[in-house]
Structure formats: C-alpha cells, structure tokens
CSV table of C-alpha atoms in Angstrom, one decimal:
chain,number,residue,atom,x,y,z
A,1,UNK,CA,24.9,63.5,2.4
A,2,UNK,CA,27.2,63.2,-0.6
A,3,UNK,CA,26.5,60.8,-3.4
A,4,UNK,CA,28.8,57.9,-2.3
A,5,UNK,CA,27.2,57.9,1.2
A,6,UNK,CA,23.7,57.9,-0.3
A,7,UNK,CA,24.6,54.9,-2.5
A,8,UNK,CA,26.1,53.1,0.4
A,9,UNK,CA,23.1,53.7,2.6
A,10,UNK,CA,20.8,52.4,-0.2
A,11,UNK,CA,22.8,49.2,-0.4
A,12,UNK,CA,22.8,48.7,3.3
A,13,UNK,CA,19.0,49.3,3.5
A,14,UNK,CA,18.4,47.0,0.6
A,15,UNK,CA,20.5,44.3,2.3
A,16,UNK,CA,18.6,44.6,5.5
A,17,UNK,CA,15.3,44.3,3.6
A,18,UNK,CA,16.5,41.2,1.8
A,19,UNK,CA,17.6,39.7,5.1
A,20,UNK,CA,14.3,40.5,6.8
A,21,UNK,CA,12.2,39.0,3.9
A,22,UNK,CA,14.4,35.9,3.9
A,23,UNK,CA,14.2,35.4,7.6
A,24,UNK,CA,10.5,35.9,7.6
A,25,UNK,CA,10.1,33.4,4.8
A,26,UNK,CA,12.0,30.7,6.7
A,27,UNK,CA,10.3,31.4,10.0
A,28,UNK,CA,6.7,31.7,8.9
A,29,UNK,CA,6.4,29.9,5.5
A,30,UNK,CA,9.0,27.1,5.6
A,31,UNK,CA,8.9,26.5,9.3
A,32,UNK,CA,6.5,23.6,9.2
A,33,UNK,CA,8.2,21.8,6.3
A,34,UNK,CA,11.6,22.2,7.8
A,35,UNK,CA,10.5,21.0,11.2
A,36,UNK,CA,8.8,18.0,9.7
A,37,UNK,CA,11.7,17.1,7.4
A,38,UNK,CA,12.9,13.7,8.5
A,39,UNK,CA,16.5,14.8,7.6
A,40,UNK,CA,16.3,17.7,10.2
A,41,UNK,CA,18.7,16.4,12.8
A,42,UNK,CA,18.1,19.4,15.1
A,43,UNK,CA,14.4,18.4,15.3
A,44,UNK,CA,15.3,14.9,16.0
A,45,UNK,CA,17.5,15.9,18.9
A,46,UNK,CA,14.7,18.0,20.4
A,47,UNK,CA,12.2,15.2,19.9
A,48,UNK,CA,14.5,12.6,21.6
A,49,UNK,CA,14.4,14.7,24.8
A,50,UNK,CA,10.7,13.7,25.4
A,51,UNK,CA,9.1,10.3,25.6
A,52,UNK,CA,7.7,9.4,22.2
A,53,UNK,CA,4.2,7.8,22.2
A,54,UNK,CA,3.9,4.1,21.6
A,55,UNK,CA,2.5,2.4,18.5
A,56,UNK,CA,-0.1,-0.2,19.6
A,57,UNK,CA,-1.6,-3.3,18.0
A,58,UNK,CA,-4.6,-5.0,19.7
A,59,UNK,CA,-3.6,-3.4,23.1
A,60,UNK,CA,0.1,-4.4,22.9
A,61,UNK,CA,2.8,-1.9,22.2
A,62,UNK,CA,5.0,-2.8,19.1
A,63,UNK,CA,7.1,0.3,19.3
A,64,UNK,CA,7.8,2.5,22.4
A,65,UNK,CA,10.4,4.7,24.0
A,66,UNK,CA,12.5,3.8,27.1
A,67,UNK,CA,14.6,6.2,29.2
A,68,UNK,CA,18.3,5.6,28.7
A,69,UNK,CA,21.4,7.1,30.3
A,70,UNK,CA,22.9,8.9,27.3
A,71,UNK,CA,22.7,12.4,25.7
A,72,UNK,CA,19.4,11.6,23.9
A,73,UNK,CA,17.3,10.5,26.9
A,74,UNK,CA,15.1,7.9,25.3
A,75,UNK,CA,15.7,4.9,23.1
A,76,UNK,CA,13.0,3.7,20.6
A,77,UNK,CA,12.3,0.0,21.0
A,78,UNK,CA,10.6,-2.3,18.4
A,79,UNK,CA,9.3,-5.7,19.4
A,80,UNK,CA,8.7,-8.0,17.5
A,81,UNK,CA,10.7,-5.8,15.2
A,82,UNK,CA,10.7,-7.3,11.7
A,83,UNK,CA,7.1,-8.6,11.8
A,84,UNK,CA,5.7,-5.1,11.8
A,85,UNK,CA,8.6,-3.3,10.0
A,86,UNK,CA,6.5,-2.6,6.9
A,87,UNK,CA,4.0,-0.6,9.0
A,88,UNK,CA,6.0,1.0,11.8
A,89,UNK,CA,9.0,1.9,9.7
A,90,UNK,CA,11.8,3.2,11.9
A,91,UNK,CA,12.7,6.3,13.8
A,92,UNK,CA,16.4,7.1,13.9
A,93,UNK,CA,18.8,9.9,14.8
A,94,UNK,CA,20.9,9.5,11.7
A,95,UNK,CA,18.5,7.7,9.3
A,96,UNK,CA,15.4,9.8,9.6
A,97,UNK,CA,12.0,8.1,9.9
A,98,UNK,CA,9.6,6.1,7.7
A,99,UNK,CA,6.2,4.3,8.0
A,100,UNK,CA,3.8,5.2,10.8
A,101,UNK,CA,6.8,6.7,12.6
A,102,UNK,CA,6.9,9.4,9.9
A,103,UNK,CA,3.3,9.7,8.9
A,104,UNK,CA,2.1,10.1,12.5
A,105,UNK,CA,5.2,11.9,13.8
A,106,UNK,CA,3.4,15.0,15.0
A,107,UNK,CA,1.1,13.0,17.4
A,108,UNK,CA,3.8,10.6,18.5
A,109,UNK,CA,6.0,13.5,19.5
A,110,UNK,CA,3.1,15.5,21.0
A,111,UNK,CA,3.6,18.4,18.6
A,112,UNK,CA,0.3,18.1,16.8
A,113,UNK,CA,-2.0,21.1,16.8
A,114,UNK,CA,-4.7,18.8,18.2
A,115,UNK,CA,-2.5,18.4,21.4
A,116,UNK,CA,-2.3,22.2,22.0
A,117,UNK,CA,-4.4,22.1,25.2
A,118,UNK,CA,-2.5,19.0,26.5
A,119,UNK,CA,0.8,20.9,26.1
A,120,UNK,CA,-0.6,24.0,27.9
A,121,UNK,CA,-1.7,21.7,30.8
A,122,UNK,CA,1.7,20.2,30.9
A,123,UNK,CA,3.3,23.7,31.0
A,124,UNK,CA,1.1,24.8,33.9
A,125,UNK,CA,1.5,21.6,36.0
A,126,UNK,CA,5.2,21.2,35.2
A,127,UNK,CA,4.6,17.8,33.9
A,128,UNK,CA,7.0,16.5,31.3
A,129,UNK,CA,5.4,16.5,27.8
A,130,UNK,CA,4.7,13.1,26.3
A,131,UNK,CA,3.7,11.9,22.9
A,132,UNK,CA,0.4,10.3,22.1
A,133,UNK,CA,-0.2,6.7,21.4
A,134,UNK,CA,-1.2,5.5,17.9
A,135,UNK,CA,-3.5,2.4,17.9
A,136,UNK,CA,-3.4,0.5,14.6
A,137,UNK,CA,-6.1,-1.6,12.9
A,138,UNK,CA,-3.9,-4.6,12.4
A,139,UNK,CA,-5.0,-8.1,13.4
A,140,UNK,CA,-2.0,-9.7,15.0
A,141,UNK,CA,-3.0,-13.2,14.0
A,142,UNK,CA,-3.4,-12.2,10.3
A,143,UNK,CA,-0.1,-10.3,10.4
A,144,UNK,CA,1.7,-13.3,11.8
A,145,UNK,CA,0.0,-15.7,9.3
A,146,UNK,CA,1.0,-13.5,6.4
A,147,UNK,CA,4.6,-13.2,7.6
A,148,UNK,CA,4.9,-17.0,8.3
A,149,UNK,CA,3.3,-18.0,5.0
A,150,UNK,CA,5.5,-15.7,2.9
A,151,UNK,CA,8.5,-17.0,4.8
A,152,UNK,CA,11.8,-16.5,2.9
A,153,UNK,CA,10.0,-15.6,-0.3
A,154,UNK,CA,10.0,-12.0,-1.7
A,155,UNK,CA,6.6,-10.5,-1.8
A,156,UNK,CA,3.8,-8.8,0.0
A,157,UNK,CA,0.4,-9.3,1.6
A,158,UNK,CA,-2.4,-6.8,2.2
A,159,UNK,CA,-5.6,-7.8,4.0
A,160,UNK,CA,-8.6,-5.4,4.5
A,161,UNK,CA,-11.9,-5.4,6.3
A,162,UNK,CA,-14.2,-5.0,3.2
A,163,UNK,CA,-16.9,-3.2,5.1
A,164,UNK,CA,-14.7,-0.5,6.7
A,165,UNK,CA,-11.4,-0.4,4.8
A,166,UNK,CA,-9.4,-1.1,8.0
A,167,UNK,CA,-6.1,-2.7,7.2
A,168,UNK,CA,-5.9,-6.1,8.9
A,169,UNK,CA,-2.5,-7.2,7.7
A,170,UNK,CA,0.3,-5.5,5.8
A,171,UNK,CA,3.5,-7.4,5.2
A,172,UNK,CA,6.4,-6.9,2.9
A,173,UNK,CA,9.3,-9.4,2.7
A,174,UNK,CA,12.1,-9.4,3.3
A,175,UNK,CA,11.5,-7.3,6.4
A,176,UNK,CA,14.2,-5.6,8.6
A,177,UNK,CA,14.8,-5.0,12.2
A,178,UNK,CA,14.0,-1.3,13.0
A,179,UNK,CA,16.1,-1.6,16.2
A,180,UNK,CA,19.3,-1.8,14.2
A,181,UNK,CA,18.4,1.6,12.6
A,182,UNK,CA,17.1,3.3,15.7
A,183,UNK,CA,20.2,2.6,17.9
A,184,UNK,CA,22.0,5.6,19.4
A,185,UNK,CA,25.3,4.1,18.3
A,186,UNK,CA,25.5,6.4,15.2
A,187,UNK,CA,28.2,4.4,13.4
A,188,UNK,CA,26.2,1.2,13.9
A,189,UNK,CA,23.0,2.8,12.7
A,190,UNK,CA,24.7,4.1,9.6
A,191,UNK,CA,26.3,0.7,8.9
A,192,UNK,CA,22.9,-1.0,9.4
A,193,UNK,CA,21.2,1.4,6.9
A,194,UNK,CA,24.0,1.0,4.3
A,195,UNK,CA,23.8,-2.8,4.6
A,196,UNK,CA,20.0,-2.9,4.3
A,197,UNK,CA,20.1,-0.4,1.4
A,198,UNK,CA,22.6,-2.6,-0.4
A,199,UNK,CA,20.9,-5.9,0.5
A,200,UNK,CA,19.3,-8.1,-2.1
A,201,UNK,CA,15.5,-7.9,-2.6
A,202,UNK,CA,15.3,-4.4,-1.2
A,203,UNK,CA,14.2,-5.0,2.5
A,204,UNK,CA,13.7,-1.2,3.0
A,205,UNK,CA,11.2,-1.0,0.1
A,206,UNK,CA,7.6,-1.5,1.2
A,207,UNK,CA,6.4,-3.8,-1.6
A,208,UNK,CA,2.8,-3.7,-0.4
A,209,UNK,CA,2.3,0.1,-0.8
A,210,UNK,CA,5.0,1.9,-2.8
A,211,UNK,CA,8.4,1.9,-4.4
A,212,UNK,CA,7.3,-1.0,-6.7
A,213,UNK,CA,4.4,-1.7,-8.9
A,214,UNK,CA,3.8,-5.0,-10.6
A,215,UNK,CA,2.0,-6.4,-13.6
A,216,UNK,CA,-1.2,-7.9,-12.1
A,217,UNK,CA,-1.5,-10.7,-14.6
A,218,UNK,CA,-4.8,-12.5,-14.6
A,219,UNK,CA,-6.1,-10.9,-11.4
A,220,UNK,CA,-6.7,-7.9,-13.6
A,221,UNK,CA,-9.4,-9.9,-15.4
A,222,UNK,CA,-11.7,-8.9,-12.6
A,223,UNK,CA,-11.5,-5.3,-13.8
A,224,UNK,CA,-12.1,-6.3,-17.4
A,225,UNK,CA,-15.0,-8.5,-16.4
A,226,UNK,CA,-16.4,-5.7,-14.3
A,227,UNK,CA,-16.2,-3.3,-17.3
A,228,UNK,CA,-18.0,-5.8,-19.5
A,229,UNK,CA,-20.8,-6.4,-16.9
A,230,UNK,CA,-21.2,-2.7,-16.2
A,231,UNK,CA,-21.6,-2.0,-20.0
A,232,UNK,CA,-24.9,-3.8,-19.8
A,233,UNK,CA,-23.9,-5.9,-22.9
A,234,UNK,CA,-22.7,-8.9,-21.0
A,235,UNK,CA,-23.8,-11.2,-18.2
A,236,UNK,CA,-22.1,-14.1,-16.4
A,237,UNK,CA,-23.7,-16.5,-19.0
A,238,UNK,CA,-22.8,-14.5,-22.1
A,239,UNK,CA,-21.0,-16.5,-24.6
A,240,UNK,CA,-17.7,-14.9,-25.7
A,241,UNK,CA,-15.0,-16.0,-28.2
A,242,UNK,CA,-12.3,-18.2,-26.7
A,243,UNK,CA,-10.1,-19.4,-29.5
A,244,UNK,CA,-7.1,-21.6,-28.8
A,245,UNK,CA,-4.9,-18.8,-30.2
A,246,UNK,CA,-6.0,-15.2,-30.5
A,247,UNK,CA,-4.4,-13.4,-33.4
A,248,UNK,CA,-3.3,-9.9,-32.3
A,249,UNK,CA,-4.3,-7.3,-34.9
A,250,UNK,CA,-1.6,-5.5,-36.9
A,251,UNK,CA,1.0,-7.9,-35.7
A,252,UNK,CA,2.2,-11.5,-36.5
A,253,UNK,CA,1.9,-12.4,-32.8
A,254,UNK,CA,-0.8,-14.5,-31.1
A,255,UNK,CA,-2.1,-14.8,-27.6
A,256,UNK,CA,-2.3,-18.2,-26.1
A,257,UNK,CA,-3.7,-19.7,-22.9
A,258,UNK,CA,-1.5,-21.0,-20.0
A,259,UNK,CA,0.1,-24.3,-21.1
A,260,UNK,CA,-1.5,-24.0,-24.5
A,261,UNK,CA,-4.9,-25.2,-23.1
A,262,UNK,CA,-8.3,-24.7,-24.7
A,263,UNK,CA,-11.0,-22.8,-22.8
A,264,UNK,CA,-14.2,-24.2,-24.2
A,265,UNK,CA,-15.8,-26.2,-26.9
A,266,UNK,CA,-16.3,-24.7,-30.3
A,267,UNK,CA,-14.1,-21.7,-29.7
A,268,UNK,CA,-16.5,-20.1,-27.2
A,269,UNK,CA,-17.1,-20.1,-23.5
A,270,UNK,CA,-19.2,-18.2,-21.0
A,271,UNK,CA,-17.8,-15.1,-19.2
A,272,UNK,CA,-18.2,-17.0,-15.9
A,273,UNK,CA,-16.2,-20.0,-17.1
A,274,UNK,CA,-13.5,-17.7,-18.7
A,275,UNK,CA,-12.9,-16.3,-15.2
A,276,UNK,CA,-13.0,-19.8,-13.6
A,277,UNK,CA,-10.2,-21.2,-15.8
A,278,UNK,CA,-8.5,-17.8,-16.4
A,279,UNK,CA,-8.8,-17.9,-20.2
A,280,UNK,CA,-6.4,-15.5,-21.8
A,281,UNK,CA,-7.7,-15.6,-25.3
A,282,UNK,CA,-11.3,-14.9,-24.2
A,283,UNK,CA,-10.3,-11.9,-22.1
A,284,UNK,CA,-7.9,-10.6,-24.8
A,285,UNK,CA,-10.8,-10.6,-27.3
A,286,UNK,CA,-13.3,-9.3,-24.6
A,287,UNK,CA,-10.9,-6.4,-23.9
A,288,UNK,CA,-10.8,-5.4,-27.5
A,289,UNK,CA,-14.6,-5.6,-27.8
A,290,UNK,CA,-15.3,-3.7,-24.6
A,291,UNK,CA,-12.7,-1.1,-25.4
A,292,UNK,CA,-9.9,0.8,-23.7
A,293,UNK,CA,-12.0,3.6,-22.4
A,294,UNK,CA,-14.4,1.3,-20.6
A,295,UNK,CA,-11.6,-0.7,-19.0
A,296,UNK,CA,-9.6,2.4,-18.0
A,297,UNK,CA,-12.8,4.0,-16.5
A,298,UNK,CA,-13.5,0.9,-14.5
A,299,UNK,CA,-9.9,0.7,-13.3
A,300,UNK,CA,-10.1,4.3,-12.1
A,301,UNK,CA,-13.3,3.6,-10.2
A,302,UNK,CA,-11.4,0.9,-8.3
A,303,UNK,CA,-8.6,3.5,-7.5
A,304,UNK,CA,-6.1,3.4,-10.4
A,305,UNK,CA,-4.3,6.7,-11.2
A,306,UNK,CA,-5.1,8.1,-7.8
A,307,UNK,CA,-2.9,9.1,-4.8
A,308,UNK,CA,-3.8,7.4,-1.5
A,309,UNK,CA,-2.7,7.9,2.0
A,310,UNK,CA,-3.3,5.3,4.7
A,311,UNK,CA,-1.6,7.5,6.2
A,312,UNK,CA,1.6,6.2,4.5
A,313,UNK,CA,1.5,7.1,0.9
A,314,UNK,CA,0.5,4.5,-1.7
A,315,UNK,CA,2.0,4.5,-5.2
A,316,UNK,CA,-0.6,5.1,-8.0
A,317,UNK,CA,-1.6,2.0,-10.0
A,318,UNK,CA,-1.5,2.5,-13.7
A,319,UNK,CA,-3.5,1.6,-16.9
A,320,UNK,CA,-2.0,3.0,-20.1
A,321,UNK,CA,-3.6,6.0,-22.0
A,322,UNK,CA,-5.3,5.5,-25.4
A,323,UNK,CA,-2.3,6.8,-27.4
A,324,UNK,CA,-0.2,3.9,-26.0
A,325,UNK,CA,-2.8,1.2,-26.8
A,326,UNK,CA,-3.2,-0.3,-30.3
A,327,UNK,CA,-5.6,-3.3,-30.4
A,328,UNK,CA,-2.8,-5.8,-29.8
A,329,UNK,CA,-1.6,-3.9,-26.7
A,330,UNK,CA,-5.2,-3.5,-25.5
A,331,UNK,CA,-5.7,-7.3,-25.7
A,332,UNK,CA,-2.6,-7.8,-23.5
A,333,UNK,CA,-3.6,-5.0,-21.1
A,334,UNK,CA,-7.0,-6.7,-20.7
A,335,UNK,CA,-5.3,-9.7,-19.1
A,336,UNK,CA,-3.1,-7.6,-16.9
A,337,UNK,CA,0.1,-7.6,-19.0
A,338,UNK,CA,1.7,-5.0,-21.3
A,339,UNK,CA,2.2,-1.8,-19.2
A,340,UNK,CA,-0.5,-2.3,-16.6
A,341,UNK,CA,1.0,-1.9,-13.1
A,342,UNK,CA,-0.5,-2.3,-9.7
A,343,UNK,CA,0.3,-2.3,-6.0
A,344,UNK,CA,-0.9,-5.2,-3.8
A,345,UNK,CA,-2.9,-2.6,-1.9
A,346,UNK,CA,-4.8,-1.8,-5.1
A,347,UNK,CA,-5.6,-5.5,-5.8
A,348,UNK,CA,-6.9,-5.8,-2.2
A,349,UNK,CA,-9.1,-2.8,-2.8
A,350,UNK,CA,-10.6,-4.4,-5.9
A,351,UNK,CA,-11.5,-7.6,-4.0
A,352,UNK,CA,-12.8,-5.6,-1.1
A,353,UNK,CA,-15.0,-3.5,-3.3
A,354,UNK,CA,-16.5,-6.6,-4.9
A,355,UNK,CA,-17.0,-8.1,-1.4
A,356,UNK,CA,-18.7,-4.9,-0.2
A,357,UNK,CA,-21.4,-4.9,-2.8
A,358,UNK,CA,-19.5,-2.6,-5.2
A,359,UNK,CA,-18.5,0.1,-2.7
A,360,UNK,CA,-14.7,0.5,-2.1
A,361,UNK,CA,-14.0,1.8,1.4
A,362,UNK,CA,-11.0,4.1,2.0
A,363,UNK,CA,-8.2,2.0,3.5
A,364,UNK,CA,-6.7,3.1,6.8
A,365,UNK,CA,-4.2,1.8,9.4
A,366,UNK,CA,-4.7,4.2,12.3
A,367,UNK,CA,-7.8,3.3,14.4
A,368,UNK,CA,-7.4,5.7,17.4
A,369,UNK,CA,-5.0,8.4,18.7
A,370,UNK,CA,-4.9,8.9,22.5
A,371,UNK,CA,-3.1,11.2,24.8
A,372,UNK,CA,-0.8,9.8,27.5
A,373,UNK,CA,-3.8,10.0,29.8
A,374,UNK,CA,-5.7,7.8,27.4
A,375,UNK,CA,-8.1,10.6,26.3
A,376,UNK,CA,-9.2,10.0,22.7
A,377,UNK,CA,-7.8,12.7,20.3
A,378,UNK,CA,-9.1,11.2,17.1
A,379,UNK,CA,-10.8,8.0,15.9
A,380,UNK,CA,-11.0,7.1,12.2
A,381,UNK,CA,-14.5,6.8,10.9
A,382,UNK,CA,-14.8,4.5,7.9
A,383,UNK,CA,-15.6,6.3,4.7
A,384,UNK,CA,-16.6,5.4,1.1
A,385,UNK,CA,-13.7,5.8,-1.3
A,386,UNK,CA,-15.9,5.2,-4.4
A,387,UNK,CA,-18.7,3.1,-5.7
A,388,UNK,CA,-16.8,1.1,-8.3
A,389,UNK,CA,-19.6,-1.2,-9.6
A,390,UNK,CA,-23.3,-1.9,-9.1
A,391,UNK,CA,-24.5,-4.4,-6.5
A,392,UNK,CA,-25.6,-6.6,-9.3
A,393,UNK,CA,-22.2,-6.6,-10.9
A,394,UNK,CA,-20.6,-7.3,-7.5
A,395,UNK,CA,-22.9,-10.2,-7.0
A,396,UNK,CA,-22.1,-11.7,-10.4
A,397,UNK,CA,-18.4,-11.3,-9.9
A,398,UNK,CA,-18.6,-12.9,-6.4
A,399,UNK,CA,-20.3,-16.0,-7.9
A,400,UNK,CA,-17.6,-16.2,-10.6
A,401,UNK,CA,-14.8,-15.8,-8.0
A,402,UNK,CA,-16.4,-18.6,-5.9
A,403,UNK,CA,-16.2,-20.9,-8.9
A,404,UNK,CA,-12.5,-20.1,-9.3
A,405,UNK,CA,-11.9,-21.5,-5.8
A,406,UNK,CA,-14.4,-24.3,-5.9
A,407,UNK,CA,-13.3,-25.8,-9.2
A,408,UNK,CA,-11.0,-23.5,-11.1
A,409,UNK,CA,-7.5,-22.2,-10.8
A,410,UNK,CA,-7.7,-21.2,-7.1
A,411,UNK,CA,-8.6,-24.5,-5.3
A,412,UNK,CA,-5.6,-24.1,-3.0
A,413,UNK,CA,-7.5,-21.3,-1.3
A,414,UNK,CA,-10.3,-23.5,-0.2
A,415,UNK,CA,-11.2,-23.3,3.5
A,416,UNK,CA,-13.4,-26.2,4.9
A,417,UNK,CA,-16.9,-25.0,5.7
A,418,UNK,CA,-16.3,-21.5,4.2
A,419,UNK,CA,-17.2,-20.2,0.7
A,420,UNK,CA,-14.1,-18.5,-0.6
A,421,UNK,CA,-14.1,-16.1,-3.6
A,422,UNK,CA,-10.8,-15.6,-5.4
A,423,UNK,CA,-8.8,-15.0,-8.6
A,424,UNK,CA,-5.4,-16.2,-9.4
A,425,UNK,CA,-2.7,-14.5,-11.5
A,426,UNK,CA,0.6,-15.6,-13.0
A,427,UNK,CA,2.1,-12.4,-14.4
A,428,UNK,CA,4.9,-12.6,-16.9
A,429,UNK,CA,7.8,-10.3,-16.3
A,430,UNK,CA,10.9,-10.7,-18.5
A,431,UNK,CA,12.0,-13.7,-20.6
A,432,UNK,CA,14.8,-14.5,-18.3
A,433,UNK,CA,12.8,-14.3,-15.0
A,434,UNK,CA,10.0,-16.4,-13.5
A,435,UNK,CA,6.5,-15.0,-13.4
A,436,UNK,CA,5.0,-13.3,-10.4
A,437,UNK,CA,2.4,-15.3,-8.5
A,438,UNK,CA,-0.8,-13.5,-7.5
A,439,UNK,CA,-4.0,-14.3,-5.6
A,440,UNK,CA,-6.7,-11.9,-4.5
A,441,UNK,CA,-10.1,-12.8,-2.9
A,442,UNK,CA,-12.3,-12.6,0.1
A,443,UNK,CA,-14.2,-14.8,2.6
A,444,UNK,CA,-16.8,-15.8,3.6
A,445,UNK,CA,-18.2,-15.1,0.1
A,446,UNK,CA,-21.8,-14.6,1.5
A,447,UNK,CA,-20.7,-12.4,4.5
A,448,UNK,CA,-17.2,-11.1,3.8
A,449,UNK,CA,-14.9,-10.4,6.8
A,450,UNK,CA,-11.6,-10.2,5.0
A,451,UNK,CA,-10.3,-9.3,1.5
A,452,UNK,CA,-6.7,-10.1,0.7
A,453,UNK,CA,-4.1,-9.7,-2.0
A,454,UNK,CA,-0.9,-11.7,-2.2
A,455,UNK,CA,2.1,-11.4,-4.6
A,456,UNK,CA,5.2,-13.6,-4.5
A,457,UNK,CA,7.9,-12.1,-6.8
A,458,UNK,CA,9.1,-14.4,-9.5
A,459,UNK,CA,7.3,-17.5,-8.2
A,460,UNK,CA,9.2,-17.5,-4.8
A,461,UNK,CA,10.7,-20.9,-4.0
A,462,UNK,CA,8.8,-22.6,-6.8
A,463,UNK,CA,10.4,-20.4,-9.6
A,464,UNK,CA,9.4,-21.3,-13.2
A,465,UNK,CA,6.9,-23.9,-12.0
A,466,UNK,CA,5.0,-21.2,-10.0
A,467,UNK,CA,1.4,-20.2,-10.7
A,468,UNK,CA,-0.8,-18.0,-8.6
A,469,UNK,CA,-2.9,-20.9,-7.6
A,470,UNK,CA,0.0,-23.0,-6.5
A,471,UNK,CA,2.1,-20.3,-4.7
A,472,UNK,CA,0.0,-17.3,-3.7
A,473,UNK,CA,-3.4,-18.9,-3.0
A,474,UNK,CA,-2.2,-21.0,0.0
A,475,UNK,CA,-0.8,-17.8,1.6
A,476,UNK,CA,-4.1,-16.0,1.1
A,477,UNK,CA,-5.9,-19.0,2.6
A,478,UNK,CA,-3.7,-18.8,5.7
A,479,UNK,CA,-4.4,-15.1,6.2
A,480,UNK,CA,-8.2,-15.5,5.7
A,481,UNK,CA,-8.3,-18.4,8.1
A,482,UNK,CA,-6.4,-16.3,10.7
A,483,UNK,CA,-8.9,-13.5,10.5
A,484,UNK,CA,-12.0,-15.8,10.5
A,485,UNK,CA,-10.5,-17.8,13.4
A,486,UNK,CA,-9.7,-14.8,15.5
C-alpha cells in the first residue's frame, strides 16, 4: 500500500472510531437525559400513544387521559384545571411539561424502572401498556379555601401537616388552565403559552415553590428569636432593648417600628412581647447582639440554602454571608429585610418545625403510586428533614406565637374554640411599591394539624394600607379552618 492510501485508510478508520464513540455516548450515556428532556418532541409523540396515568386527589382524578380520534391517540384532561395548576403543571405536545406531570413523568407514562415487571406482563399478555396513577397528599377543602381566599390577589399559600410534612395545600395565583396548553391544536397551544408567558403577574411561575423569592419581613423574627433562645442567653421573659428609634451603626440611618409606635416602657420589652407586637427596633438590636453566625446557622437548620424536591424543585431560601453584613445590614436582616429571601414553602416549614416540637419534616406531595391494576408501587414514608430547635425552644416560640394571635398583630387569624399560633409580616419592597403581606402559623397550638404560610404580593387589593395581619392572616385562617373542619 502506497503512502497516500495508507493516509486515507488512517483517516477513514479514525472517522469510524469517532462515529462509534459518539454514537455510543448518545445511546448509553445521554439516552436517559434525552428521553426525559421535556423538549424532546419524539418522546412526547411516543408517550401520547399510550394512556397516561391519572393524578388523583382524595380519590378523585384531577388529571387524566381520554382516547381521541386523532394522530396522538389520547388527550390529557384537567378538571378543575386552574385550581390545581400550581401542582399538576401541564403536559403538552408543543409546550413540554411542568409540575407533577414533569416530576413524575416516568411513572405516569409507565416507563419507570419500578414498572419493569408490569411492562413484561403487558408484553406477554398483549395488554396495552398503561401509565401508573399518582395520588397526591392535597386536602381538597384546604386547596379550595386557599384558592378562594386569595381570589384575584397575586400570591401563594402553602399548608403542611407538621407531623408528616405532607403538603395539604399548594396554591399560586394567578393560576392558569392547563387544558389550554395541553390541547392537540398545536397553533392554539402555542398561542395559549405565549399569552400566558406575556400575561401580567406571571401565571406560569409557581410563587409557592420557585421562580421567585421574597423578603419575609417580620415573619423572619421567628428565626431570630429561635437563634436567641437556642443560644441559652435568652428566655421568653428576657428584657431586651426596644428603643423608639434604633441607630444603625456606621450610618446616619435609624430603624423604626411600624407607624412609629413604641414597643415597651422605658425602652425595653420582653422577648415574648417583642414577638407579640412585632417590634422592629427590639429585633434589630437583638440580631446585632446574637450575631450573624447564630442567625444564619439557625436559618440553615430550618432549610435555608438547601435544595429541596417535593418532587417539584424548590428554590433555595437565602440569608446573606458575613462579608455582606455590616452591623446595620445585620439589624435589617434580623427583621427579614435587606437581602434575606424566602419561598412560601420555607416559611411553612419554619412554622411546621415549631409546631412539631422542633423537628422539621421533609415536605412531599406524592402519597402513593399505583399501577393500573391498583397495586402499590411506592408509598411515601414521612422522614425528618432536620431538628431545627430543641423542644423547649419550640414550646417557648409556640406560646409567643399564640400571644400574637390572641392579642397581638395577628388577631385576624383567630378561630373560635381553637388556639392558633402565628406571626405576621409586612415586608418592604421598593419605595414605589406596596409591601408584601405575610402570615405564617399553625393550629391547634396544643395539637397541631396544619401549618400554613401565606404571601400576598404588594398588599393585594389593600395596597399601601396592607399589613400581614389585615390581608394574609384571614387567608391563613380560612385554610386552617378548612383542614380542621375536614
């Protein structure tokens, strides 16, 4: 073989080797990620050929597939669509999938490894493969109450079972109709997605879990108070400084209380009363005294800075690092302002941890997965996410939160005959926008069945006159009543 032929042969062999390696890489390494990519239209076409499993709440399907006489074979139906849209998400030929439809796609389509034997049986018997059903933990009465109470306001509600972490309600408003995105009319589906994507107040963004984080305002005082109690240097009766104005070190600025009010006589108040009336100056000073490390460590124990999957992903909540906190910024951070950011899920986890004696349970939305023959494939067992505080600290915080609802800033959350624990928050945003209204709490205080967090963006229908007690507390009350009455 002469030199040119040898070189040509070498090039051809090299090209074959590159092709073989590339093909093997795609088929064996990237296969799963490509098959699970929601933008993979080929996968969607294959999936639409089989009946997709239903999504079920309290025994009733809220999403299911019906046979249709078109090229796709089955149409996904959502009813009542918008009420559960923040949980189900959507499943669309052209718009991909979100929510439970995405997170549980492998069991809904029947392609999960756990369904291997079921697929083999279907192959032997000639039975058409079917997806599995996904049963959610949601309480329909609580979900409806949250949806109704938020109404036309922009915001979110998360309700948890404190003893298990089961998600009882998860609402983000405005919602959307998943049917408009799941339609087989491709042009209509694309138009619906474009319209929702461009709509005001981001209906496609799940405000309860991700996409947005918020300043928690005074609801964060629960974390600061927990850090103080856990230090062993403070009790509920400890006297702490509560000036009418707190001078912020190294600045000419001062921190004041809501409406310029005073918190106690003689410039001091107890820690318990500071929570009850939501005293900014007391908690600003307390934050500087307790220190950034203690508050940050406490926040992390409740779940800050940690990824979470319920199985939908939850955006990390955030407390600033030391290098970003001078004493003035620390004082503001201790009252939930400056750069502190949270999700409503995180605030619900804080209340749930206090309600559960200091143990935060891992939140989850999927209770059970069953085959089409109703055999149980998997069932979620509650698990401890983390012990955030001692039982003694949890008990002290519970008493403080009860005083907030009994005679403090959260009286709008009172439920006749039930001891309710809560904390309000009115979080400043920008100078040209109204504050966010917050409430988080649980009930009954002595035997907690539900913990809840509510945010109404920019005060909702009340605008500049909004406070957490006025706007968010009644919504939390409605959700807690729905759970306790069901």
